CSV table of C-alpha atoms in Angstrom, one decimal:
chain,number,residue,atom,x,y,z
B,121,MET,CA,21.2,10.4,-14.9
B,122,VAL,CA,20.1,8.1,-12.1
B,123,LYS,CA,16.5,8.5,-11.0
B,124,VAL,CA,14.9,7.9,-7.7
B,125,ASN,CA,12.0,5.5,-7.2
B,126,GLU,CA,9.0,7.9,-7.3
B,127,ASN,CA,7.0,5.5,-5.1
B,128,TYR,CA,9.6,5.9,-2.3
B,129,LEU,CA,8.9,9.6,-2.3
B,130,LYS,CA,5.3,8.8,-1.4
B,131,LEU,CA,6.4,7.8,2.1
B,132,PRO,CA,5.3,10.6,4.5
B,133,GLY,CA,8.5,10.4,6.6
B,134,SER,CA,11.3,8.2,7.9
B,135,TYR,CA,10.8,4.7,9.2
B,136,LEU,CA,8.5,4.8,12.3
B,137,PHE,CA,10.9,3.2,14.8
B,138,ALA,CA,13.9,5.2,13.6
B,139,GLU,CA,11.8,8.4,14.2
B,140,ILE,CA,10.8,7.1,17.7
B,141,GLY,CA,14.4,6.4,18.5
B,142,ARG,CA,15.4,10.0,17.5
B,143,ARG,CA,12.7,11.5,19.6
B,144,VAL,CA,13.5,9.4,22.6
B,145,ALA,CA,17.2,10.2,22.4
B,146,ARG,CA,16.4,13.9,22.2
B,147,PHE,CA,14.0,13.7,25.1
B,148,LYS,CA,16.6,11.7,27.1
B,149,GLN,CA,19.3,14.3,26.4
B,150,GLU,CA,17.0,17.1,27.6
B,151,ASN,CA,15.7,15.1,30.6
B,152,PRO,CA,18.6,12.8,31.8
B,153,GLU,CA,16.9,11.8,35.0
B,154,ALA,CA,13.6,10.7,33.4
B,155,ASN,CA,12.7,7.0,33.6
B,156,ILE,CA,11.5,6.2,30.1
B,157,ILE,CA,9.0,3.4,29.5
B,158,ARG,CA,9.7,2.3,25.9
B,159,LEU,CA,6.7,1.2,23.8
B,160,GLY,CA,8.4,1.3,20.5
B,161,ILE,CA,10.3,-1.5,18.9
B,162,GLY,CA,10.1,-4.8,20.8
B,163,ASP,CA,13.7,-5.5,22.0
B,164,VAL,CA,15.2,-7.7,24.7
B,165,THR,CA,16.2,-6.6,28.1
B,166,ARG,CA,18.2,-9.5,29.4
B,167,PRO,CA,21.4,-11.3,28.2
B,168,LEU,CA,21.2,-14.3,25.9
B,169,PRO,CA,20.4,-17.6,27.7
B,170,ASP,CA,23.1,-20.2,28.3
B,171,ALA,CA,21.8,-22.6,25.6
B,172,VAL,CA,22.2,-19.9,22.9
B,173,ILE,CA,25.6,-18.8,24.2
B,174,ASN,CA,26.9,-22.4,24.3
B,175,SER,CA,25.7,-23.1,20.8
B,176,LEU,CA,27.3,-19.9,19.4
B,177,HIS,CA,30.6,-20.9,21.0
B,178,GLN,CA,30.3,-24.4,19.5
B,179,ALA,CA,29.5,-23.0,16.1
B,180,VAL,CA,32.6,-20.7,16.2
B,181,ASP,CA,34.8,-23.7,17.1
B,182,GLU,CA,33.3,-25.6,14.2
B,183,MET,CA,34.3,-22.8,11.8
B,184,ALA,CA,37.9,-23.0,13.0
B,185,ASP,CA,38.2,-26.7,12.2
B,186,ILE,CA,38.8,-27.9,8.6
B,187,LYS,CA,36.6,-30.9,9.3
B,188,THR,CA,33.6,-28.9,10.3
B,189,PHE,CA,34.1,-25.6,8.6
B,190,ARG,CA,31.1,-24.3,6.6
B,191,GLY,CA,30.8,-21.8,3.8
B,192,TYR,CA,27.5,-20.6,2.3
B,193,GLY,CA,24.7,-22.6,3.7
B,194,PRO,CA,21.7,-23.9,1.6
B,195,GLU,CA,19.6,-21.1,0.3
B,196,GLN,CA,16.4,-22.3,2.0
B,197,GLY,CA,18.2,-23.2,5.3
B,198,TYR,CA,20.0,-26.3,6.7
B,199,GLU,CA,17.8,-29.4,6.6
B,200,PHE,CA,18.6,-30.3,10.3
B,201,LEU,CA,17.2,-26.8,11.3
B,202,ILE,CA,14.2,-27.1,9.1
B,203,GLN,CA,13.4,-30.4,10.6
B,204,LYS,CA,13.7,-29.0,14.1
B,205,VAL,CA,11.2,-26.3,13.2
B,206,ILE,CA,8.8,-28.9,11.9
B,207,ASP,CA,9.2,-31.3,14.8
B,208,TYR,CA,9.0,-28.7,17.6
B,209,ASP,CA,6.8,-25.9,16.3
B,210,TYR,CA,4.3,-27.7,14.1
B,211,LYS,CA,4.0,-31.4,14.8
B,212,PRO,CA,2.8,-30.8,18.4
B,213,LEU,CA,0.0,-28.8,16.9
B,214,GLY,CA,-1.0,-31.6,14.6
B,215,ILE,CA,0.4,-29.9,11.5
B,216,GLU,CA,2.2,-31.9,8.9
B,217,LEU,CA,4.8,-30.0,6.9
B,218,GLY,CA,7.4,-31.1,4.4
B,219,GLN,CA,11.0,-29.9,4.2
B,220,ASP,CA,10.1,-27.9,1.1
B,221,GLU,CA,7.4,-25.9,3.0
B,222,VAL,CA,9.7,-24.3,5.6
B,223,PHE,CA,12.3,-21.7,4.8
B,224,ILE,CA,15.0,-20.3,7.2
B,225,SER,CA,15.8,-16.6,6.8
B,226,ASP,CA,17.5,-13.8,8.6
B,227,GLY,CA,14.3,-12.8,10.4
B,228,ALA,CA,10.5,-12.4,10.1
B,229,LYS,CA,10.8,-8.6,9.6
B,230,CYS,CA,12.8,-9.1,6.4
B,231,ASP,CA,10.4,-11.7,5.2
B,232,VAL,CA,7.2,-9.8,5.8
B,233,GLY,CA,8.8,-6.9,4.0
B,234,ASN,CA,10.2,-8.8,1.1
B,235,ILE,CA,7.4,-11.3,0.4
B,236,GLN,CA,5.4,-8.7,-1.5
B,237,GLU,CA,8.0,-8.8,-4.2
B,238,ILE,CA,6.6,-12.0,-5.6
B,239,PHE,CA,3.2,-10.5,-6.1
B,240,GLY,CA,2.0,-8.3,-8.9
B,241,ILE,CA,1.7,-4.5,-8.3
B,242,ASP,CA,-2.0,-4.6,-9.3
B,243,ASN,CA,-3.0,-6.6,-6.2
B,244,ILE,CA,-5.2,-4.9,-3.6
B,245,VAL,CA,-3.6,-4.9,-0.2
B,246,ALA,CA,-5.6,-5.0,3.1
B,247,VAL,CA,-4.0,-4.2,6.5
B,248,THR,CA,-5.4,-4.0,10.0
B,249,ASP,CA,-5.3,-0.5,11.5
B,250,PRO,CA,-3.2,0.3,13.6
B,251,VAL,CA,-0.6,-1.8,11.9
B,252,TYR,CA,3.1,-2.7,11.9
B,253,PRO,CA,4.6,-0.2,9.5
B,254,VAL,CA,6.7,-2.6,7.4
B,255,TYR,CA,3.6,-4.0,5.8
B,256,ILE,CA,2.6,-0.7,4.3
B,257,ASP,CA,6.0,0.9,3.7
B,258,THR,CA,7.2,-1.9,1.4
B,259,ASN,CA,4.0,-1.9,-0.6
B,260,VAL,CA,4.2,1.8,-1.0
B,261,MET,CA,7.7,1.5,-2.5
B,262,ALA,CA,6.5,-1.3,-4.8
B,263,GLY,CA,3.8,1.0,-6.2
B,264,ARG,CA,0.6,-0.7,-5.0
B,265,THR,CA,-0.8,2.0,-2.7
B,266,GLY,CA,-1.4,5.3,-4.5
B,267,ASP,CA,-0.7,8.6,-2.8
B,268,PHE,CA,-0.8,9.5,0.9
B,269,ASN,CA,-3.9,11.5,1.4
B,270,GLU,CA,-5.1,14.2,3.9
B,271,THR,CA,-6.7,11.6,6.2
B,272,GLY,CA,-3.3,10.0,6.8
B,273,GLU,CA,-4.0,6.9,4.6
B,274,PHE,CA,-2.8,5.6,1.3
B,275,GLU,CA,-5.5,5.7,-1.4
B,276,LYS,CA,-5.4,2.1,-2.6
B,277,ILE,CA,-4.9,0.4,0.7
B,278,VAL,CA,-7.9,-1.2,2.4
B,279,TYR,CA,-7.7,-0.4,6.1
B,280,LEU,CA,-9.4,-2.7,8.5
B,281,SER,CA,-10.2,-0.8,11.7
B,282,CYS,CA,-9.3,-2.3,15.1
B,283,ASN,CA,-10.7,-0.2,17.9
B,284,ALA,CA,-12.6,-0.4,21.2
B,285,GLU,CA,-16.0,-0.5,19.4
B,286,ASN,CA,-15.2,-3.8,17.6
B,287,ASN,CA,-13.0,-5.1,20.5
B,288,PHE,CA,-10.0,-4.7,18.3
B,289,VAL,CA,-11.1,-7.5,16.0
B,290,PRO,CA,-11.3,-6.4,12.3
B,291,GLU,CA,-14.3,-7.1,10.2
B,292,LEU,CA,-13.9,-8.9,6.8
B,293,PRO,CA,-13.3,-6.5,3.9
B,294,LYS,CA,-16.6,-5.4,2.2
B,295,GLU,CA,-14.7,-5.3,-1.1
B,296,ARG,CA,-12.5,-7.9,-2.7
B,297,VAL,CA,-8.8,-7.8,-1.7
B,298,ASP,CA,-5.9,-9.9,-2.8
B,299,MET,CA,-3.2,-9.6,-0.2
B,300,ILE,CA,-4.2,-9.7,3.5
B,301,TYR,CA,-1.7,-8.9,6.2
B,302,LEU,CA,-2.7,-10.4,9.6
B,303,CYS,CA,-0.6,-10.3,12.7
B,304,TYR,CA,-1.7,-12.4,15.8
B,305,PRO,CA,-1.2,-11.9,18.6
B,306,ASN,CA,-1.4,-8.5,17.1
B,307,ASN,CA,1.3,-5.8,17.0
B,308,PRO,CA,0.5,-3.3,18.4
B,309,THR,CA,-2.8,-4.0,20.1
B,310,GLY,CA,-1.9,-7.4,21.6
B,311,MET,CA,-5.3,-8.8,20.6
B,312,THR,CA,-5.8,-12.4,19.6
B,313,LEU,CA,-8.3,-14.2,17.3
B,314,SER,CA,-10.3,-17.3,18.3
B,315,LYS,CA,-10.4,-20.3,16.0
B,316,ASP,CA,-13.8,-19.3,14.7
B,317,GLU,CA,-12.6,-15.7,14.0
B,318,LEU,CA,-9.5,-16.9,12.2
B,319,LYS,CA,-11.4,-19.4,10.1
B,320,LYS,CA,-13.5,-16.6,8.7
B,321,TRP,CA,-10.4,-15.1,7.2
B,322,VAL,CA,-9.3,-18.5,5.7
B,323,ASP,CA,-12.8,-18.9,4.2
B,324,TYR,CA,-12.7,-15.3,2.8
B,325,ALA,CA,-9.3,-16.0,1.2
B,326,LYS,CA,-10.5,-19.2,-0.4
B,327,ASP,CA,-13.7,-17.6,-1.7
B,328,ASN,CA,-11.8,-14.6,-3.2
B,329,LYS,CA,-8.6,-16.4,-4.3
B,330,ALA,CA,-6.6,-14.1,-1.9
B,331,VAL,CA,-3.5,-14.8,0.1
B,332,ILE,CA,-3.1,-14.3,3.8
B,333,LEU,CA,0.3,-13.1,4.9
B,334,TYR,CA,0.2,-14.2,8.5
B,335,ASP,CA,2.7,-12.8,11.0
B,336,SER,CA,2.9,-14.9,14.1
B,337,ALA,CA,6.0,-13.4,15.6
B,338,TYR,CA,4.3,-13.1,19.0
B,339,GLU,CA,2.9,-16.7,19.0
B,340,ALA,CA,5.0,-17.5,22.1
B,341,TYR,CA,2.9,-15.2,24.3
B,342,ILE,CA,-0.4,-17.1,23.6
B,343,GLN,CA,-1.9,-18.6,26.8
B,344,GLU,CA,-5.6,-19.0,26.0
B,345,LYS,CA,-6.6,-22.5,25.0
B,346,ASP,CA,-9.0,-21.4,22.3
B,347,VAL,CA,-6.3,-19.3,20.5
B,348,LEU,CA,-4.4,-21.1,17.8
B,349,HIS,CA,-0.6,-21.0,17.7
B,350,SER,CA,-0.6,-21.3,13.9
B,351,ILE,CA,-3.0,-20.4,11.1
B,352,PHE,CA,-2.3,-23.9,9.7
B,353,GLU,CA,-4.3,-25.3,12.5
B,354,ILE,CA,-7.3,-24.2,10.3
B,355,GLU,CA,-8.2,-26.8,7.8
B,356,GLY,CA,-7.3,-25.7,4.3
B,357,ALA,CA,-5.2,-22.7,5.4
B,358,LYS,CA,-2.1,-24.1,3.7
B,359,GLU,CA,-3.9,-23.4,0.4
B,360,VAL,CA,-4.2,-19.6,1.1
B,361,ALA,CA,-1.7,-18.6,3.8
B,362,ILE,CA,2.0,-17.9,4.3
B,363,GLU,CA,3.0,-17.9,7.9
B,364,PHE,CA,6.0,-16.0,9.3
B,365,ARG,CA,7.6,-17.2,12.5
B,366,SER,CA,10.3,-15.8,14.8
B,367,PHE,CA,12.5,-17.1,17.6
B,368,SER,CA,13.4,-13.6,18.8
B,369,LYS,CA,10.5,-13.5,21.3
B,370,ASN,CA,10.7,-17.0,22.9
B,371,ALA,CA,14.5,-17.3,22.7
B,372,GLY,CA,15.4,-13.7,23.4
B,373,PHE,CA,18.0,-13.1,20.7
B,374,THR,CA,16.7,-10.3,18.6
B,375,GLY,CA,20.2,-9.2,17.7
B,376,THR,CA,21.3,-12.7,16.5
B,377,ARG,CA,20.1,-13.7,13.1
B,378,CYS,CA,19.6,-17.4,12.4
B,379,ALA,CA,20.1,-17.6,8.6
């Protein structure tokens, strides 16, 4: 008889954004004239820019020609695209990366959810609080978190409070942790970290042999000069951090996956 993953049953409810969508739809049905300001999932509100549309048309034409048709692409991404990422996203920041250090996927959300699969289940996970739910949900299903308790937290997760009292900047864990999820600019608070603040996390990871899973999906919104666009701008961060990037915010194509 097939059995369900017992860890999946520890999740207190459905995926947060799916539940928000259901509640909004129900409210809209009951209040058809209401003007709803949506603070749920970050989606686009305008059509795709011409550069994207033209490239998509060109790609479709290439698939119709025997000379330019492509089947499955390289598992880690096309070399020309990897090089573009290196040249335009990292070299201007003074960061040197090799072709084998950049991976093209079907989106940062999938990556931040799946990356935990390469780590052992005994690792201790730390997340900022509040937090993007994917970080926690995937670790729950993997079996790293223990049970959901009466305080609304999972027993084995280390929660790093972000509130008005600490200016929404989390303190370093008092205990040793192994996997640290950081998202800056932060989702959902919008807070950023200065270079000195981010360096503290890199130093902590080095001292404790931990890994930082750094979600920089909202990097395009950074305007302050003292806020870094990549954790790899910190010396030695490549030794302890994995960075997740996205084009859905600066290019506006959340519904188009670049894989």
